[in-house]
mmCIF file of C-alpha atoms in Angstrom:
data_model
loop_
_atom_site.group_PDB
_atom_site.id
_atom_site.type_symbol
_atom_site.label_atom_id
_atom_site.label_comp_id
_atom_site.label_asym_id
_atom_site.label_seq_id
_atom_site.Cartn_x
_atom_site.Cartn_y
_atom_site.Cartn_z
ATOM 1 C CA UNK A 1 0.000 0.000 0.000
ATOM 2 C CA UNK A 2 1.245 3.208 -0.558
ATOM 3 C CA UNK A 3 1.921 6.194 1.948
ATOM 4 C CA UNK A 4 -0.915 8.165 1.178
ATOM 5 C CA UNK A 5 -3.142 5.292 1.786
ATOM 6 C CA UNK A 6 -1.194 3.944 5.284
ATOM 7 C CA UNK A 7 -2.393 5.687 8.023
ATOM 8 C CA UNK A 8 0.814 4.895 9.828
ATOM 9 C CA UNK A 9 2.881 6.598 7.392
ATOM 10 C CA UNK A 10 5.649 8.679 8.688
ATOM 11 C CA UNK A 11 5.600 7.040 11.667
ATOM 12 C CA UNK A 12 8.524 5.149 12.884
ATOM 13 C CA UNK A 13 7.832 1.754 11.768
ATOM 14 C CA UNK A 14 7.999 -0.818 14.422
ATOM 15 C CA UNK A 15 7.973 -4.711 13.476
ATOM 16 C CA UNK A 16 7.508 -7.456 15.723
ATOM 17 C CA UNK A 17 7.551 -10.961 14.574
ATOM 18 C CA UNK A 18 6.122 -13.678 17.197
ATOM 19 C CA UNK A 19 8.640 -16.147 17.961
ATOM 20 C CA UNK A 20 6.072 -19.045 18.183
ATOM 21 C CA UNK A 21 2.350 -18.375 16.324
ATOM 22 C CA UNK A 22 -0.468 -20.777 17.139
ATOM 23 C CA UNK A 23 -2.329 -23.083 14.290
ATOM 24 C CA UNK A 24 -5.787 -22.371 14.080
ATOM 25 C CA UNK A 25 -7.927 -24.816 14.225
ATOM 26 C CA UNK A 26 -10.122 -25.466 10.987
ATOM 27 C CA UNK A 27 -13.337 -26.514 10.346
ATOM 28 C CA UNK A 28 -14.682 -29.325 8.214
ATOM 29 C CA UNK A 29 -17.734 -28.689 5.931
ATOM 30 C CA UNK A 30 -21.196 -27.990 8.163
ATOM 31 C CA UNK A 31 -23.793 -30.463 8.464
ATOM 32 C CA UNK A 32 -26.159 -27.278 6.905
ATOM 33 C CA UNK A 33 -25.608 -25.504 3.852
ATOM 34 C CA UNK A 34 -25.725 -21.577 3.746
ATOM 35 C CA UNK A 35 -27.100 -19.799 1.864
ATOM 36 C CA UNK A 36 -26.227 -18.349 -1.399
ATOM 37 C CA UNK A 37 -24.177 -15.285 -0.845
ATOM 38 C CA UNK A 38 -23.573 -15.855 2.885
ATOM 39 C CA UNK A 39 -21.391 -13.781 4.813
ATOM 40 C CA UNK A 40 -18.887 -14.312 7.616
ATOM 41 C CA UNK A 41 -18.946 -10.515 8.936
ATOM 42 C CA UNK A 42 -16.192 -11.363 11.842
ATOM 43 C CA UNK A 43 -12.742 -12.898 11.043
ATOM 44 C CA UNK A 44 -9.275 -12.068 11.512
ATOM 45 C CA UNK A 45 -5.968 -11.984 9.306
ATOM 46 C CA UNK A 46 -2.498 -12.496 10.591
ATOM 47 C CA UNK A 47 0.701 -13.186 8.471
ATOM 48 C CA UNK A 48 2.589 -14.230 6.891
ATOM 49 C CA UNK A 49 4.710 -12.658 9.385
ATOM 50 C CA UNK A 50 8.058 -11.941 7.527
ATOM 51 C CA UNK A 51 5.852 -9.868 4.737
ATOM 52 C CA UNK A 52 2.848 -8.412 7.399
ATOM 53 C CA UNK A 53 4.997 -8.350 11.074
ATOM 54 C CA UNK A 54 2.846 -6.878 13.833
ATOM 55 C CA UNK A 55 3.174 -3.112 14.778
ATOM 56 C CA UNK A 56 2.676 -3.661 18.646
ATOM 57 C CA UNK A 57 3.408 -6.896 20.475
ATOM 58 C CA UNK A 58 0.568 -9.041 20.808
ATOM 59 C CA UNK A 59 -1.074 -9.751 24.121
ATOM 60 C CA UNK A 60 -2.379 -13.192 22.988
ATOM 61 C CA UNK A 61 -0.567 -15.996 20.719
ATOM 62 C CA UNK A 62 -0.641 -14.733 17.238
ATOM 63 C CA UNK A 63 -1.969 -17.056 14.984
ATOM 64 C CA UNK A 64 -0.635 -18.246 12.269
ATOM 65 C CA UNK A 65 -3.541 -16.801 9.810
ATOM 66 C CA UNK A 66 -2.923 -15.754 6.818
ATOM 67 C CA UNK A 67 -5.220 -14.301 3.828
ATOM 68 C CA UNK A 68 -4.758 -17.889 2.167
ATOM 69 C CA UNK A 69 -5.323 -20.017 5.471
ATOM 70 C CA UNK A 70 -8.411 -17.816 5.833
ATOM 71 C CA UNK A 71 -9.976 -18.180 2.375
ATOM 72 C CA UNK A 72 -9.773 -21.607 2.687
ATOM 73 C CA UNK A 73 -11.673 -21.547 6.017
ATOM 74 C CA UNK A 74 -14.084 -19.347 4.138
ATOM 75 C CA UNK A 75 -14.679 -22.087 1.523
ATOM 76 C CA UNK A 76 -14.975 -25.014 3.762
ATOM 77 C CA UNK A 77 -17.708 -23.001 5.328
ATOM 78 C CA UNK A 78 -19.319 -22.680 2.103
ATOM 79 C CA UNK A 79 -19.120 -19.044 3.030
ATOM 80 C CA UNK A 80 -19.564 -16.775 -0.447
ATOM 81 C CA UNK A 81 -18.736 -13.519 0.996
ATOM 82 C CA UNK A 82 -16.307 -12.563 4.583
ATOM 83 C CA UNK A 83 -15.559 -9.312 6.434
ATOM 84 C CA UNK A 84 -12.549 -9.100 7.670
ATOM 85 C CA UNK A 85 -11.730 -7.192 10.965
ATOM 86 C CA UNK A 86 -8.442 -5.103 12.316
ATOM 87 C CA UNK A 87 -6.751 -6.957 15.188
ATOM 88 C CA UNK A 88 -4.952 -4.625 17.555
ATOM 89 C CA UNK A 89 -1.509 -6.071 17.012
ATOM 90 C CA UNK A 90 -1.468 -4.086 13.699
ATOM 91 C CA UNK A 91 -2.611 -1.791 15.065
ATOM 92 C CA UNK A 92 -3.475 1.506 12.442
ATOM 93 C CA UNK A 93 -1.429 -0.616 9.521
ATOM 94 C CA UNK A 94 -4.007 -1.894 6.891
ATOM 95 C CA UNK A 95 -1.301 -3.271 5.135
ATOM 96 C CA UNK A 96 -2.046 -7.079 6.126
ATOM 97 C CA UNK A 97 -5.924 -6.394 5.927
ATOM 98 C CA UNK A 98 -5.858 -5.018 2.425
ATOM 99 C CA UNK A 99 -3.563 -7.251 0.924
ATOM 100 C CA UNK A 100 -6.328 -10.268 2.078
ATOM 101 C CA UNK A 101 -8.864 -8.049 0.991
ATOM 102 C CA UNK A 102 -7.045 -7.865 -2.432
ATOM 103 C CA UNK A 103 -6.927 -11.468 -2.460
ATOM 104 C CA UNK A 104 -10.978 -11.782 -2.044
ATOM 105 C CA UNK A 105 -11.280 -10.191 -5.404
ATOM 106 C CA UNK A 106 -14.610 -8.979 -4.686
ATOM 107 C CA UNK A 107 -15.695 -11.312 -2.079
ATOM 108 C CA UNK A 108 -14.611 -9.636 0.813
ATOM 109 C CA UNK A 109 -14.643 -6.322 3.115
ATOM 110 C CA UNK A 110 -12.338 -4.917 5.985
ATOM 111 C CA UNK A 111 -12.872 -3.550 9.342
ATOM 112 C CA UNK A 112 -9.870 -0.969 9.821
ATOM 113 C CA UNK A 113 -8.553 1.117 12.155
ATOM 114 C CA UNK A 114 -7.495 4.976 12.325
ATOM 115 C CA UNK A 115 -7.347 7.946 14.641
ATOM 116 C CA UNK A 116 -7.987 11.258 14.250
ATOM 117 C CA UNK A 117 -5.000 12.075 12.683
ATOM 118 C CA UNK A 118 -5.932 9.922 9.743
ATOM 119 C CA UNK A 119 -5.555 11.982 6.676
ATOM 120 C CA UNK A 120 -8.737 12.133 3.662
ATOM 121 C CA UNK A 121 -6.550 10.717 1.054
ATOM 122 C CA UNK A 122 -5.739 7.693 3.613
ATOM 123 C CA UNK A 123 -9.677 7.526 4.351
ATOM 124 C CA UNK A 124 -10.304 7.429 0.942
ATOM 125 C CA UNK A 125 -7.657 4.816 0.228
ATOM 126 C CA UNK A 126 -8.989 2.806 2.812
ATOM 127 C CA UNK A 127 -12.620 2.599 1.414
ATOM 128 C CA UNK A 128 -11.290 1.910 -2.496
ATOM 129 C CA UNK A 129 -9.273 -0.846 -0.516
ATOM 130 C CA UNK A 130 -12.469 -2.950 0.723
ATOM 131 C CA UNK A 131 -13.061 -1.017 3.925
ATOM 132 C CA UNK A 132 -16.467 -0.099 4.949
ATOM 133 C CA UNK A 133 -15.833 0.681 8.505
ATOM 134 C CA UNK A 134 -13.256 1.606 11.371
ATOM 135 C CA UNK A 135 -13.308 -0.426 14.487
ATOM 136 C CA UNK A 136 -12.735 1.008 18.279
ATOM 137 C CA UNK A 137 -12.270 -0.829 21.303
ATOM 138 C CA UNK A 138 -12.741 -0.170 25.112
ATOM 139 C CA UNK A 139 -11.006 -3.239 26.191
ATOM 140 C CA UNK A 140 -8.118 -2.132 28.674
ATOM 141 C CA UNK A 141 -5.696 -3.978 30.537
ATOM 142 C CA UNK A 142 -5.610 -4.021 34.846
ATOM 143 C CA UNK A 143 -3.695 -0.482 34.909
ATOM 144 C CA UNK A 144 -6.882 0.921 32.644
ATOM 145 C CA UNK A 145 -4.804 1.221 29.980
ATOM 146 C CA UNK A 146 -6.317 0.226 25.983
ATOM 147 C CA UNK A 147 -4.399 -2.449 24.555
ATOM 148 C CA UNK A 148 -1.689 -1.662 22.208
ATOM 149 C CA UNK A 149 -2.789 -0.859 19.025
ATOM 150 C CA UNK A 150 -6.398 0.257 20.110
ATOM 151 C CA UNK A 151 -8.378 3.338 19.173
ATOM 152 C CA UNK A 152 -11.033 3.969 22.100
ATOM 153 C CA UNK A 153 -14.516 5.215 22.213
ATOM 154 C CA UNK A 154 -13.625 9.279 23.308
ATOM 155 C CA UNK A 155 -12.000 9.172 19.275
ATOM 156 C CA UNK A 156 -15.509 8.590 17.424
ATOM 157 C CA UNK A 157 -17.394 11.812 17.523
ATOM 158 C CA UNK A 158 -14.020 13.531 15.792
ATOM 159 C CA UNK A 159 -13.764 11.522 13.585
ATOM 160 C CA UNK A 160 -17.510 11.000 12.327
ATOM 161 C CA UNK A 161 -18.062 13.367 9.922
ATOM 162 C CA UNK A 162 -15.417 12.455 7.548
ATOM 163 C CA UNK A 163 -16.245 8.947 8.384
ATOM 164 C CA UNK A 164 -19.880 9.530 7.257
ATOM 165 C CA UNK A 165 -18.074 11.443 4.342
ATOM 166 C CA UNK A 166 -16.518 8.220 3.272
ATOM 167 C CA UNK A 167 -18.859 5.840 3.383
ATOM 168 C CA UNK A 168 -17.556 4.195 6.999
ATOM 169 C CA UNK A 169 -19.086 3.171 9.998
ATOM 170 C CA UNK A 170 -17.934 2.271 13.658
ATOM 171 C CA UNK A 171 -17.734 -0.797 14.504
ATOM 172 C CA UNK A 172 -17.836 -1.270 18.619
ATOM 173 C CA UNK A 173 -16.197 -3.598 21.090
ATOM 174 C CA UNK A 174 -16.439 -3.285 24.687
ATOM 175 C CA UNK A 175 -16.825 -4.750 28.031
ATOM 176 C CA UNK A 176 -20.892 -5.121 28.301
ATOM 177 C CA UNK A 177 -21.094 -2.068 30.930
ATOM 178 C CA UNK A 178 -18.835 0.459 29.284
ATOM 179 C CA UNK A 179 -21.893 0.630 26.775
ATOM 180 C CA UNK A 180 -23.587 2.142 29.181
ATOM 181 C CA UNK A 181 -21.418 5.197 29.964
ATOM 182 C CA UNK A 182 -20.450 5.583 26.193
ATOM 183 C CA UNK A 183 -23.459 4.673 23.488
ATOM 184 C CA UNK A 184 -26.302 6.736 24.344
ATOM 185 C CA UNK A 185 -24.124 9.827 23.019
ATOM 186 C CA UNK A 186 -22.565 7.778 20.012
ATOM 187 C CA UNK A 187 -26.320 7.012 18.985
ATOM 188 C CA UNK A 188 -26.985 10.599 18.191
ATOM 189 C CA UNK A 189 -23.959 11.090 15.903
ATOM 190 C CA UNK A 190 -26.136 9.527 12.576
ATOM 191 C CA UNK A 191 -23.879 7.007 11.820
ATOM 192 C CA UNK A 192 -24.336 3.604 11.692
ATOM 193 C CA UNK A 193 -22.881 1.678 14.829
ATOM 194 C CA UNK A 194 -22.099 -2.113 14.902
ATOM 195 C CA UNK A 195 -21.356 -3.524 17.739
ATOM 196 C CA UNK A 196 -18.997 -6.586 18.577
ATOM 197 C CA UNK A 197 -19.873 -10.261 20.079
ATOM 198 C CA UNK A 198 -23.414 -9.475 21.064
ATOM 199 C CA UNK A 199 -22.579 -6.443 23.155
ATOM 200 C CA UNK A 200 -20.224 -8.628 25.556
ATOM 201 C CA UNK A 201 -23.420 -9.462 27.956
ATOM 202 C CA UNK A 202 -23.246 -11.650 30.395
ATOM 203 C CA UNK A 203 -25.680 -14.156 30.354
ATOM 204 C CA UNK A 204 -26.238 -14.890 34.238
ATOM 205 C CA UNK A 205 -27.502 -11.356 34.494
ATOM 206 C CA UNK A 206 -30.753 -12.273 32.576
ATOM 207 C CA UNK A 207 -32.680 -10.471 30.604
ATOM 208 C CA UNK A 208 -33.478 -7.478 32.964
ATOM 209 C CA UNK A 209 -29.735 -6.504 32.428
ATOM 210 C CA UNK A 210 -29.343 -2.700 32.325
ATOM 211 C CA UNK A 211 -26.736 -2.932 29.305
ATOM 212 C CA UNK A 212 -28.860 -6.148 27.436
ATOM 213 C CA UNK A 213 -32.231 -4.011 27.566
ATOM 214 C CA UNK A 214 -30.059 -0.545 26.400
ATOM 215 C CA UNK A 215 -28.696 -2.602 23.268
ATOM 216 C CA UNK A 216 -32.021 -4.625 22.567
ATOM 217 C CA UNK A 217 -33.792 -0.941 22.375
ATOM 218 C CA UNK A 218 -31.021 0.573 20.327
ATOM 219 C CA UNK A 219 -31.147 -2.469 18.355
ATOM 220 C CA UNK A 220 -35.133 -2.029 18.064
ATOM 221 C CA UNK A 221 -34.972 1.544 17.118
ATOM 222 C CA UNK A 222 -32.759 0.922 14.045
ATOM 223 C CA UNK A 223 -30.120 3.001 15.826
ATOM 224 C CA UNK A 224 -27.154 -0.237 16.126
ATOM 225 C CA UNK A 225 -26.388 -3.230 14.188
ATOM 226 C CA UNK A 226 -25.560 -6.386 16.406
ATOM 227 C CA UNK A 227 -22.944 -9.348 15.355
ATOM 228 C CA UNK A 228 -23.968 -12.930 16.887
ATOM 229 C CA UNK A 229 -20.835 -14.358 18.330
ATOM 230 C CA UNK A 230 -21.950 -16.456 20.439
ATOM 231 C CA UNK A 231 -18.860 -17.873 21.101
ATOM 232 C CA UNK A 232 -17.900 -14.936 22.962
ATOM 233 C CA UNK A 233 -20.614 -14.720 25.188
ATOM 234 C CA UNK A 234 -22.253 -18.141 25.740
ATOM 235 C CA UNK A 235 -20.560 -21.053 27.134
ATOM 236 C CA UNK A 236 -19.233 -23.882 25.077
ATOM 237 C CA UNK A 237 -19.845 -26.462 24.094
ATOM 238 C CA UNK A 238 -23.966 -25.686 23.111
ATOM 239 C CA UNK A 239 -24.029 -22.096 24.463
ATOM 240 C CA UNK A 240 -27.701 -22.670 25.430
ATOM 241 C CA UNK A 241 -27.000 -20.005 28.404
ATOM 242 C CA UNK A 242 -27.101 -17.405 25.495
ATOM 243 C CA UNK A 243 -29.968 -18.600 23.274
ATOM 244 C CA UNK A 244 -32.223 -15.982 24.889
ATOM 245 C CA UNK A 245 -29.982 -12.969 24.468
ATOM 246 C CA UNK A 246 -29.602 -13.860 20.518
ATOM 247 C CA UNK A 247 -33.433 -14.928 20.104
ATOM 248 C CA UNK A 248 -34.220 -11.603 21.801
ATOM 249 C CA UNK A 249 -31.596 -9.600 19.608
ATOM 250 C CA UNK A 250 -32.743 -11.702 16.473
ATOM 251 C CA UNK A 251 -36.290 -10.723 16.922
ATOM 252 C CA UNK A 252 -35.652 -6.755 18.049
ATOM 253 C CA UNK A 253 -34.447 -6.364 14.420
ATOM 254 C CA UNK A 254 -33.831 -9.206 11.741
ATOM 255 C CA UNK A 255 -33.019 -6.698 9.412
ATOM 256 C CA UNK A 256 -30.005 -5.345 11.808
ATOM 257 C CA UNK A 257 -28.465 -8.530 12.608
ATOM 258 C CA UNK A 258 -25.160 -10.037 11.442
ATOM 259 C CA UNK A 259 -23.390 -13.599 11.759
ATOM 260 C CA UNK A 260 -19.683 -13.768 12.545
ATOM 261 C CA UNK A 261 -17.758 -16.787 13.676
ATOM 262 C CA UNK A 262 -14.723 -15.036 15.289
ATOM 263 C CA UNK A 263 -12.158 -16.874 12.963
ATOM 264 C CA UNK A 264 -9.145 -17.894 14.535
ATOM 265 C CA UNK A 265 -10.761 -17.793 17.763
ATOM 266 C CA UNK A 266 -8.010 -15.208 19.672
ATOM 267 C CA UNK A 267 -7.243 -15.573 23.518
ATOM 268 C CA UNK A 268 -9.442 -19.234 23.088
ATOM 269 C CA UNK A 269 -6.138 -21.507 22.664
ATOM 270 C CA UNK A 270 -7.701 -25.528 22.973
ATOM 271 C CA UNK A 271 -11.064 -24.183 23.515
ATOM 272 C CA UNK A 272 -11.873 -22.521 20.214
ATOM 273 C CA UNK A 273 -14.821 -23.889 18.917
ATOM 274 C CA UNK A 274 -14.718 -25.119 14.733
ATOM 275 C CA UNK A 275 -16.776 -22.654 12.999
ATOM 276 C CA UNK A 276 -18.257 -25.290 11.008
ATOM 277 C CA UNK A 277 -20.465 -26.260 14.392
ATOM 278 C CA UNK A 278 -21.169 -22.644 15.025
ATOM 279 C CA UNK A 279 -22.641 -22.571 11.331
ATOM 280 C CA UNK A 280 -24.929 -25.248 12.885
ATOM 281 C CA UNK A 281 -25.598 -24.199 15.768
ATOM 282 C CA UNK A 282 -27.133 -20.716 14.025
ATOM 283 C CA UNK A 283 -28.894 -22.786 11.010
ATOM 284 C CA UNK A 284 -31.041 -24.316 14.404
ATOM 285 C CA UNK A 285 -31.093 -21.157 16.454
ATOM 286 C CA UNK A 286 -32.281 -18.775 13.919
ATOM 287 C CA UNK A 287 -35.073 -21.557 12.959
ATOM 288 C CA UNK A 288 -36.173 -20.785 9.458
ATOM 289 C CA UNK A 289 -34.937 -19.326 5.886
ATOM 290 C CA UNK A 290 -36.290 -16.318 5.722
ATOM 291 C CA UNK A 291 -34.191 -15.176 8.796
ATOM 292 C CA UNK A 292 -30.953 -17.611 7.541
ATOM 293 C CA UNK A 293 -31.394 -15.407 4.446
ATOM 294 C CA UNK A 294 -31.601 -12.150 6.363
ATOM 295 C CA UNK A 295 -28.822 -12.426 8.729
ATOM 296 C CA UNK A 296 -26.027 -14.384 6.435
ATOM 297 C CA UNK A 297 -27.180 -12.289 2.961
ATOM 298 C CA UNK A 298 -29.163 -9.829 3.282
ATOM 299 C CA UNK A 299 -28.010 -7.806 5.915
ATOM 300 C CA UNK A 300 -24.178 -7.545 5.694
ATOM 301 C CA UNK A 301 -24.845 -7.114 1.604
ATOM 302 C CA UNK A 302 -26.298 -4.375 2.518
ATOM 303 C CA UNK A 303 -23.667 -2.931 5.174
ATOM 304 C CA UNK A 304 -20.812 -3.830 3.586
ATOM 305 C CA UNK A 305 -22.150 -3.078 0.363
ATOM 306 C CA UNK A 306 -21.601 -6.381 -1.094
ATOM 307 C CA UNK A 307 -22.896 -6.587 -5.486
#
């Protein structure tokens, strides 16, 4: 990618290539067949490591996930279409993202991620690139500190208006109850908000959870977009403690709801689930094709302006 279109150019460049990287596992083909047209909206890219090194060191074991590893995953899933997402260990370099998105040739779209001081000619490279949206995260570490290569919430409203301006909208990730303190402001700046892994909620709460009934609402009022990763949220193997959250969500808004299987499965190690049962597991949960249709096609063609 060139300079204009890097939004870490004239930065110093920092590399850092894991010493070990962790194989991801792979699924086999699902029981179910999507759709036509379906769409993985949540998966990651990492690698190859000697052309696409890591900008900050990573917190987790990097996996060993390249754009090839990935389209493969894609095609055992029977998966037509994928968005791919910025992990923080690249930090603001799209250089690994868009070279995967490159290699989609049409089939996928990226997630990036950029700070204020992201230029227009870099926003605008970013979109012609593949990228639809820019992702910010509220995770922090025990000294309250974002991880490495993070953009937080306080860095949307600046940089809105340029990202309405391009075509790009936020994409969210959070602990469930920083929601709270931080969306109903970002819902008033008229631009579309997805959030992350089912808003983070915490099933034993129930469904009288302050944060749940906020992002059901939201959800309701057209105002967010939701991704149903239940394999961040629900316990494996079945999950059943989350069916209720995602039925609810499902039903607040199937035209507002996306599918994403979380590929590699970060921070999981031996308990990352094989997205080929989580494509089976949301073939029974979300009960009928109209709604398969809706969540796997419809919607994310329509976000991610898929032909």
């Amino acid at each position: 990618m060139s300079a204009a279109g890097n939004p870490n150019a004239g930065a110093q460049a920092r590399a850092y290539v894991p010493d070990n990287v962790e194989t991801p596992r792979m699924p086999v083909t699902p029981r179910h067949a999507l759709p036509a047209g379906a769409c993985d909206t949540h998966c990651h890219v990492f690698g190859p490591y000697d052309q696409f090194p890591l900008q900050h060191p990573s917190s987790y074991a990097a996996p060993d996930a390249p754009a090839a590893r990935y389209l493969r995953m894609l095609d055992t899933l029977g998966a037509a279409r994928g968005v791919l997402v910025q992990p923080a260990p690249y930090g603001t370099n799209p250089d690994a993202l868009l070279d995967a998105v490159a290699q989609g040739a049409g089939r996928l779209r990226g997630i990036a991620v950029a700070d204020p001081g992201v230029t227009d000619a870099q926003l605008r490279a970013l979109y012609e690139g593949g990228v639809r949206g820019l992702r910010f995260v509220e995770a922090r570490d025990p000294a309250g500190n974002l991880f490495p290569g993070s953009v937080g919430f306080d860095q949307v409203a600046a940089l809105a208006p340029r990202m309405k301006q391009f075509g790009l909208h936020a994409q969210l990730w959070a602990p469930c109850d920083i929601y709270l303190r931080h969306l109903p402001a970002l819902a008033q700046l008229d631009l579309p908000l997805v959030i992350d892994h089912m808003g983070s909620v915490i099933p034993a709460r129930g469904e009288q959870d302050s944060v749940f009934q906020m992002l059901r609402g939201l959800l309701a009022e057209g105002r967010i977009w939701m991704k149903l990763t239940v394999c961040r949220v629900g316990a494996a193997p079945d999950y059943d403690n989350a069916r209720g959250i995602h039925d609810a969500y499902a039903a607040a808004n199937p035209d507002q709801v996306l599918w994403g299987s979380d590929w590699p499965f970060v921070r999981m190690g031996a308990a990352a689930p094989s997205a080929d049962a989580l494509v089976d597991l949301a073939h029974d949960w979300l009960g009928n094709d109209a709604l398969r249709r809706k969540v796997w096609v419809d919607n994310p063609a329509r976000l991610y302006g898929f032909e």
